[in-house]
Amino acid sequence: MYRHICFRLFGTAVFICVSCIHHQNFSLHEDKLVAYMWNNHKASISNILNYQAQGAIIYMINNQRKVYVPFIWTQDNDNCHIKLFNVFGLTIISISVENGVVSIWNNISRKNDDLKNEVQKWFMMDVSYFLEQLQQWIIGLPNSDAEYNLNSIGCLSHINYYYNNKNISIYYRHYYANSIPILPKVLDIYYDQYSVRLIINNWNIQ
């Protein structure tokens, strides 16, 4: 009986080992395919220098929605211009980044640092730094020092890195999978108790 049990345990161990080897081989093949698709995809979107994205921002604290704001993001090489609108379609805030310098206006006039500080709280971190990173995230590229995961179509599914000793996570929920190149449709940014959801309704690549 003891010998019978040993043979059964041995057979089970062999079966597990074979299963693991088969799974690893399959994963390796799958990983190579995904990595190949990712390299092609990354090269394609890295060449996007001019575009316009339209959609909405949902800003939440502790998973409670605080603000829903339509936006238009216009990218021109390294410079970007963002307009935030109210429910009537009127511009409430404009943010421009030119040569690394952030300028902020409201719908009446150019404002001072008080508005910049307010927007900085809304973005959860330094405005210029956040926008610099967002220029990468919005088209589906990771930071240079970030950890990231890929989905089955060779696009980002998750970015993870640290800012001021706190974790920032970006999840790509949906893509326009039929577009060329493939571009994000919905992404969530989590930082501390804050989260920002970007819903992109339209891309215009120039």
PDB file of C-alpha atoms in Angstrom:
ATOM      1  CA  MET A   1       0.000   0.000   0.000  1.00  0.00           C
ATOM      2  CA  TYR A   2       2.836   2.362   0.879  1.00  0.00           C
ATOM      3  CA  ARG A   3       4.431   1.661  -2.515  1.00  0.00           C
ATOM      4  CA  HIS A   4       1.102   2.273  -4.226  1.00  0.00           C
ATOM      5  CA  ILE A   5       0.763   5.666  -2.535  1.00  0.00           C
ATOM      6  CA  CYS A   6       4.311   6.586  -3.511  1.00  0.00           C
ATOM      7  CA  PHE A   7       3.642   5.724  -7.162  1.00  0.00           C
ATOM      8  CA  ARG A   8       0.468   7.803  -7.100  1.00  0.00           C
ATOM      9  CA  LEU A   9       2.307  10.772  -5.595  1.00  0.00           C
ATOM     10  CA  PHE A  10       5.127  10.365  -8.094  1.00  0.00           C
ATOM     11  CA  GLY A  11       2.649  10.216 -10.987  1.00  0.00           C
ATOM     12  CA  THR A  12       0.882  13.321  -9.729  1.00  0.00           C
ATOM     13  CA  ALA A  13       4.196  15.178  -9.418  1.00  0.00           C
ATOM     14  CA  VAL A  14       5.196  14.232 -12.968  1.00  0.00           C
ATOM     15  CA  PHE A  15       1.807  15.352 -14.262  1.00  0.00           C
ATOM     16  CA  ILE A  16       2.146  18.719 -12.511  1.00  0.00           C
ATOM     17  CA  CYS A  17       5.688  19.192 -13.844  1.00  0.00           C
ATOM     18  CA  VAL A  18       4.659  18.355 -17.401  1.00  0.00           C
ATOM     19  CA  SER A  19       1.677  20.671 -17.125  1.00  0.00           C
ATOM     20  CA  CYS A  20       3.892  23.474 -15.855  1.00  0.00           C
ATOM     21  CA  ILE A  21       6.410  22.971 -18.654  1.00  0.00           C
ATOM     22  CA  HIS A  22       3.650  22.999 -21.252  1.00  0.00           C
ATOM     23  CA  HIS A  23       2.141  26.152 -19.744  1.00  0.00           C
ATOM     24  CA  GLN A  24       5.518  27.891 -19.648  1.00  0.00           C
ATOM     25  CA  ASN A  25       6.196  27.046 -23.282  1.00  0.00           C
ATOM     26  CA  PHE A  26       2.796  28.337 -24.274  1.00  0.00           C
ATOM     27  CA  SER A  27       3.277  31.505 -22.229  1.00  0.00           C
ATOM     28  CA  LEU A  28       6.715  32.052 -23.726  1.00  0.00           C
ATOM     29  CA  HIS A  29       5.285  31.798 -27.229  1.00  0.00           C
ATOM     30  CA  GLU A  30       2.428  34.100 -26.264  1.00  0.00           C
ATOM     31  CA  ASP A  31       4.777  36.575 -24.595  1.00  0.00           C
ATOM     32  CA  LYS A  32       6.971  36.714 -27.696  1.00  0.00           C
ATOM     33  CA  LEU A  33       3.949  37.420 -29.875  1.00  0.00           C
ATOM     34  CA  VAL A  34       2.651  40.124 -27.516  1.00  0.00           C
ATOM     35  CA  ALA A  35       6.148  41.658 -27.251  1.00  0.00           C
ATOM     36  CA  TYR A  36       6.407  41.723 -31.051  1.00  0.00           C
ATOM     37  CA  MET A  37       3.005  43.434 -31.344  1.00  0.00           C
ATOM     38  CA  TRP A  38       3.951  45.882 -28.576  1.00  0.00           C
ATOM     39  CA  ASN A  39       7.229  46.876 -30.246  1.00  0.00           C
ATOM     40  CA  ASN A  40       5.410  47.575 -33.501  1.00  0.00           C
ATOM     41  CA  HIS A  41       2.630  49.428 -31.716  1.00  0.00           C
ATOM     42  CA  LYS A  42       5.047  51.493 -29.614  1.00  0.00           C
ATOM     43  CA  ALA A  43       7.030  52.508 -32.696  1.00  0.00           C
ATOM     44  CA  SER A  44       3.803  53.546 -34.415  1.00  0.00           C
ATOM     45  CA  ILE A  45       2.382  55.707 -31.612  1.00  0.00           C
ATOM     46  CA  SER A  46       5.786  57.185 -30.749  1.00  0.00           C
ATOM     47  CA  ASN A  47       5.693  58.891 -34.157  1.00  0.00           C
ATOM     48  CA  ILE A  48       2.436  60.682 -33.309  1.00  0.00           C
ATOM     49  CA  LEU A  49       3.417  64.316 -32.745  1.00  0.00           C
ATOM     50  CA  ASN A  50       0.236  66.183 -33.642  1.00  0.00           C
ATOM     51  CA  TYR A  51      -3.264  65.168 -32.624  1.00  0.00           C
ATOM     52  CA  GLN A  52      -6.482  66.276 -31.005  1.00  0.00           C
ATOM     53  CA  ALA A  53      -8.422  64.231 -28.453  1.00  0.00           C
ATOM     54  CA  GLN A  54     -11.952  65.084 -27.327  1.00  0.00           C
ATOM     55  CA  GLY A  55     -13.742  63.560 -24.395  1.00  0.00           C
ATOM     56  CA  ALA A  56     -14.497  63.986 -20.716  1.00  0.00           C
ATOM     57  CA  ILE A  57     -12.664  63.907 -17.402  1.00  0.00           C
ATOM     58  CA  ILE A  58     -14.262  62.368 -14.324  1.00  0.00           C
ATOM     59  CA  TYR A  59     -12.472  63.410 -11.146  1.00  0.00           C
ATOM     60  CA  MET A  60     -13.126  61.375  -7.985  1.00  0.00           C
ATOM     61  CA  ILE A  61     -12.003  61.291  -4.359  1.00  0.00           C
ATOM     62  CA  ASN A  62     -12.408  57.971  -2.528  1.00  0.00           C
ATOM     63  CA  ASN A  63     -14.460  56.673  -5.484  1.00  0.00           C
ATOM     64  CA  GLN A  64     -16.999  59.494  -5.107  1.00  0.00           C
ATOM     65  CA  ARG A  65     -17.481  61.535  -8.272  1.00  0.00           C
ATOM     66  CA  LYS A  66     -16.676  65.190  -7.731  1.00  0.00           C
ATOM     67  CA  VAL A  67     -16.332  66.706 -11.197  1.00  0.00           C
ATOM     68  CA  TYR A  68     -17.370  65.763 -14.740  1.00  0.00           C
ATOM     69  CA  VAL A  69     -15.698  68.036 -17.294  1.00  0.00           C
ATOM     70  CA  PRO A  70     -15.652  67.786 -21.099  1.00  0.00           C
ATOM     71  CA  PHE A  71     -12.241  68.547 -22.610  1.00  0.00           C
ATOM     72  CA  ILE A  72     -10.321  69.039 -25.827  1.00  0.00           C
ATOM     73  CA  TRP A  73      -6.615  68.184 -25.839  1.00  0.00           C
ATOM     74  CA  THR A  74      -4.537  69.530 -28.730  1.00  0.00           C
ATOM     75  CA  GLN A  75      -0.945  68.317 -29.060  1.00  0.00           C
ATOM     76  CA  ASP A  76       1.604  70.081 -31.269  1.00  0.00           C
ATOM     77  CA  ASN A  77       4.968  68.339 -30.975  1.00  0.00           C
ATOM     78  CA  ASP A  78       6.059  68.955 -27.358  1.00  0.00           C
ATOM     79  CA  ASN A  79       3.468  71.667 -26.732  1.00  0.00           C
ATOM     80  CA  CYS A  80      -0.095  71.011 -25.694  1.00  0.00           C
ATOM     81  CA  HIS A  81      -3.247  73.002 -25.132  1.00  0.00           C
ATOM     82  CA  ILE A  82      -6.166  71.797 -23.027  1.00  0.00           C
ATOM     83  CA  LYS A  83      -9.611  73.341 -22.836  1.00  0.00           C
ATOM     84  CA  LEU A  84     -12.098  72.377 -20.120  1.00  0.00           C
ATOM     85  CA  PHE A  85     -15.792  73.130 -20.665  1.00  0.00           C
ATOM     86  CA  ASN A  86     -18.907  73.497 -18.556  1.00  0.00           C
ATOM     87  CA  VAL A  87     -22.229  71.754 -19.241  1.00  0.00           C
ATOM     88  CA  PHE A  88     -23.207  74.566 -21.631  1.00  0.00           C
ATOM     89  CA  GLY A  89     -20.112  74.049 -23.782  1.00  0.00           C
ATOM     90  CA  LEU A  90     -18.395  77.236 -22.641  1.00  0.00           C
ATOM     91  CA  THR A  91     -14.666  77.190 -21.894  1.00  0.00           C
ATOM     92  CA  ILE A  92     -14.042  77.473 -18.153  1.00  0.00           C
ATOM     93  CA  ILE A  93     -10.275  76.856 -18.060  1.00  0.00           C
ATOM     94  CA  SER A  94      -7.539  76.752 -20.694  1.00  0.00           C
ATOM     95  CA  ILE A  95      -4.156  75.221 -19.939  1.00  0.00           C
ATOM     96  CA  SER A  96      -1.196  75.596 -22.272  1.00  0.00           C
ATOM     97  CA  VAL A  97       2.227  74.002 -22.047  1.00  0.00           C
ATOM     98  CA  GLU A  98       4.815  75.620 -24.325  1.00  0.00           C
ATOM     99  CA  ASN A  99       8.500  74.820 -23.975  1.00  0.00           C
ATOM    100  CA  GLY A 100       7.782  73.348 -20.556  1.00  0.00           C
ATOM    101  CA  VAL A 101       6.072  76.507 -19.244  1.00  0.00           C
ATOM    102  CA  VAL A 102       2.489  76.104 -17.989  1.00  0.00           C
ATOM    103  CA  SER A 103       0.002  78.950 -18.512  1.00  0.00           C
ATOM    104  CA  ILE A 104      -3.561  78.868 -17.185  1.00  0.00           C
ATOM    105  CA  TRP A 105      -6.540  81.067 -18.053  1.00  0.00           C
ATOM    106  CA  ASN A 106     -10.125  81.104 -16.883  1.00  0.00           C
ATOM    107  CA  ASN A 107     -13.059  82.129 -19.082  1.00  0.00           C
ATOM    108  CA  ILE A 108     -12.599  85.806 -18.202  1.00  0.00           C
ATOM    109  CA  SER A 109      -8.894  86.572 -18.031  1.00  0.00           C
ATOM    110  CA  ARG A 110      -5.474  85.195 -17.344  1.00  0.00           C
ATOM    111  CA  LYS A 111      -5.205  84.208 -13.699  1.00  0.00           C
ATOM    112  CA  ASN A 112      -2.415  84.294 -11.168  1.00  0.00           C
ATOM    113  CA  ASP A 113      -0.783  81.491  -9.191  1.00  0.00           C
ATOM    114  CA  ASP A 114      -3.947  80.991  -7.114  1.00  0.00           C
ATOM    115  CA  LEU A 115      -5.663  79.306 -10.056  1.00  0.00           C
ATOM    116  CA  LYS A 116      -2.522  77.318 -10.838  1.00  0.00           C
ATOM    117  CA  ASN A 117      -2.420  76.085  -7.250  1.00  0.00           C
ATOM    118  CA  GLU A 118      -6.083  75.134  -7.449  1.00  0.00           C
ATOM    119  CA  VAL A 119      -5.548  73.221 -10.696  1.00  0.00           C
ATOM    120  CA  GLN A 120      -2.457  71.635  -9.167  1.00  0.00           C
ATOM    121  CA  LYS A 121      -4.602  70.229  -6.337  1.00  0.00           C
ATOM    122  CA  TRP A 122      -7.067  68.954  -8.918  1.00  0.00           C
ATOM    123  CA  PHE A 123      -4.282  67.201 -10.847  1.00  0.00           C
ATOM    124  CA  MET A 124      -2.976  65.760  -7.529  1.00  0.00           C
ATOM    125  CA  MET A 125       0.623  66.829  -8.222  1.00  0.00           C
ATOM    126  CA  ASP A 126       2.758  69.467  -9.918  1.00  0.00           C
ATOM    127  CA  VAL A 127       0.826  70.594 -13.008  1.00  0.00           C
ATOM    128  CA  SER A 128       3.756  70.682 -15.422  1.00  0.00           C
ATOM    129  CA  TYR A 129       4.967  67.250 -14.273  1.00  0.00           C
ATOM    130  CA  PHE A 130       1.489  65.715 -14.507  1.00  0.00           C
ATOM    131  CA  LEU A 131       0.908  67.104 -18.001  1.00  0.00           C
ATOM    132  CA  GLU A 132       4.347  65.935 -19.125  1.00  0.00           C
ATOM    133  CA  GLN A 133       3.465  62.388 -18.069  1.00  0.00           C
ATOM    134  CA  LEU A 134      -0.074  62.642 -19.407  1.00  0.00           C
ATOM    135  CA  GLN A 135       1.252  63.422 -22.872  1.00  0.00           C
ATOM    136  CA  GLN A 136       2.648  59.883 -22.818  1.00  0.00           C
ATOM    137  CA  TRP A 137      -0.226  58.154 -21.039  1.00  0.00           C
ATOM    138  CA  ILE A 138      -2.989  59.572 -23.193  1.00  0.00           C
ATOM    139  CA  ILE A 139      -1.679  57.911 -26.374  1.00  0.00           C
ATOM    140  CA  GLY A 140      -0.725  54.694 -24.573  1.00  0.00           C
ATOM    141  CA  LEU A 141       2.988  55.048 -23.782  1.00  0.00           C
ATOM    142  CA  PRO A 142       4.588  54.331 -20.383  1.00  0.00           C
ATOM    143  CA  ASN A 143       7.040  56.537 -18.493  1.00  0.00           C
ATOM    144  CA  SER A 144      10.691  55.681 -19.033  1.00  0.00           C
ATOM    145  CA  ASP A 145      11.085  54.435 -15.441  1.00  0.00           C
ATOM    146  CA  ALA A 146       7.682  52.777 -15.045  1.00  0.00           C
ATOM    147  CA  GLU A 147       6.682  49.145 -14.739  1.00  0.00           C
ATOM    148  CA  TYR A 148       3.956  48.143 -17.140  1.00  0.00           C
ATOM    149  CA  ASN A 149       1.839  45.239 -18.351  1.00  0.00           C
ATOM    150  CA  LEU A 150       0.521  44.475 -21.794  1.00  0.00           C
ATOM    151  CA  ASN A 151      -2.798  43.089 -22.962  1.00  0.00           C
ATOM    152  CA  SER A 152      -3.368  40.400 -25.570  1.00  0.00           C
ATOM    153  CA  ILE A 153      -3.310  42.857 -28.487  1.00  0.00           C
ATOM    154  CA  GLY A 154       0.110  44.254 -27.561  1.00  0.00           C
ATOM    155  CA  CYS A 155      -1.056  47.494 -25.938  1.00  0.00           C
ATOM    156  CA  LEU A 156      -0.684  48.767 -22.393  1.00  0.00           C
ATOM    157  CA  SER A 157      -3.070  47.384 -19.816  1.00  0.00           C
ATOM    158  CA  HIS A 158      -1.435  48.859 -16.714  1.00  0.00           C
ATOM    159  CA  ILE A 159       1.336  51.307 -15.769  1.00  0.00           C
ATOM    160  CA  ASN A 160       2.768  51.420 -12.269  1.00  0.00           C
ATOM    161  CA  TYR A 161       5.399  53.784 -10.858  1.00  0.00           C
ATOM    162  CA  TYR A 162       6.174  56.054  -7.902  1.00  0.00           C
ATOM    163  CA  TYR A 163       5.969  59.822  -7.466  1.00  0.00           C
ATOM    164  CA  ASN A 164       6.911  61.449  -4.141  1.00  0.00           C
ATOM    165  CA  ASN A 165       7.102  57.974  -2.575  1.00  0.00           C
ATOM    166  CA  LYS A 166       3.484  57.289  -3.531  1.00  0.00           C
ATOM    167  CA  ASN A 167       2.224  54.806  -6.055  1.00  0.00           C
ATOM    168  CA  ILE A 168       0.574  55.926  -9.291  1.00  0.00           C
ATOM    169  CA  SER A 169      -1.402  53.355 -11.268  1.00  0.00           C
ATOM    170  CA  ILE A 170      -2.851  53.833 -14.734  1.00  0.00           C
ATOM    171  CA  TYR A 171      -5.295  51.260 -16.087  1.00  0.00           C
ATOM    172  CA  TYR A 172      -6.297  51.158 -19.744  1.00  0.00           C
ATOM    173  CA  ARG A 173      -9.899  49.963 -19.693  1.00  0.00           C
ATOM    174  CA  HIS A 174     -10.800  50.186 -23.390  1.00  0.00           C
ATOM    175  CA  TYR A 175      -9.122  50.853 -26.735  1.00  0.00           C
ATOM    176  CA  TYR A 176     -10.271  51.771 -30.216  1.00  0.00           C
ATOM    177  CA  ALA A 177      -9.037  48.388 -31.363  1.00  0.00           C
ATOM    178  CA  ASN A 178     -10.037  48.933 -35.006  1.00  0.00           C
ATOM    179  CA  SER A 179      -8.158  52.209 -35.404  1.00  0.00           C
ATOM    180  CA  ILE A 180      -4.692  52.476 -36.952  1.00  0.00           C
ATOM    181  CA  PRO A 181      -2.784  52.920 -34.766  1.00  0.00           C
ATOM    182  CA  ILE A 182      -4.739  51.519 -31.821  1.00  0.00           C
ATOM    183  CA  LEU A 183      -5.499  54.341 -29.378  1.00  0.00           C
ATOM    184  CA  PRO A 184      -6.944  54.460 -25.844  1.00  0.00           C
ATOM    185  CA  LYS A 185     -10.637  55.034 -25.259  1.00  0.00           C
ATOM    186  CA  VAL A 186     -10.903  54.881 -21.451  1.00  0.00           C
ATOM    187  CA  LEU A 187      -8.085  55.084 -18.896  1.00  0.00           C
ATOM    188  CA  ASP A 188      -8.098  55.485 -15.128  1.00  0.00           C
ATOM    189  CA  ILE A 189      -5.342  57.202 -13.158  1.00  0.00           C
ATOM    190  CA  TYR A 190      -5.086  56.412  -9.432  1.00  0.00           C
ATOM    191  CA  TYR A 191      -2.967  58.398  -6.997  1.00  0.00           C
ATOM    192  CA  ASP A 192      -3.498  58.168  -3.239  1.00  0.00           C
ATOM    193  CA  GLN A 193      -7.240  58.661  -2.620  1.00  0.00           C
ATOM    194  CA  TYR A 194      -7.699  60.485  -5.925  1.00  0.00           C
ATOM    195  CA  SER A 195      -8.612  59.102  -9.299  1.00  0.00           C
ATOM    196  CA  VAL A 196      -9.113  60.605 -12.737  1.00  0.00           C
ATOM    197  CA  ARG A 197     -10.940  58.823 -15.534  1.00  0.00           C
ATOM    198  CA  LEU A 198     -10.311  59.990 -19.090  1.00  0.00           C
ATOM    199  CA  ILE A 199     -12.983  59.049 -21.600  1.00  0.00           C
ATOM    200  CA  ILE A 200     -11.827  59.839 -25.128  1.00  0.00           C
ATOM    201  CA  ASN A 201     -14.722  60.041 -27.556  1.00  0.00           C
ATOM    202  CA  ASN A 202     -12.794  61.106 -30.618  1.00  0.00           C
ATOM    203  CA  TRP A 203      -9.211  61.085 -31.910  1.00  0.00           C
ATOM    204  CA  ASN A 204      -7.962  63.255 -34.769  1.00  0.00           C
ATOM    205  CA  ILE A 205      -4.411  62.309 -35.769  1.00  0.00           C
ATOM    206  CA  GLN A 206      -2.711  64.843 -38.021  1.00  0.00           C
TER     207      GLN A 206
END
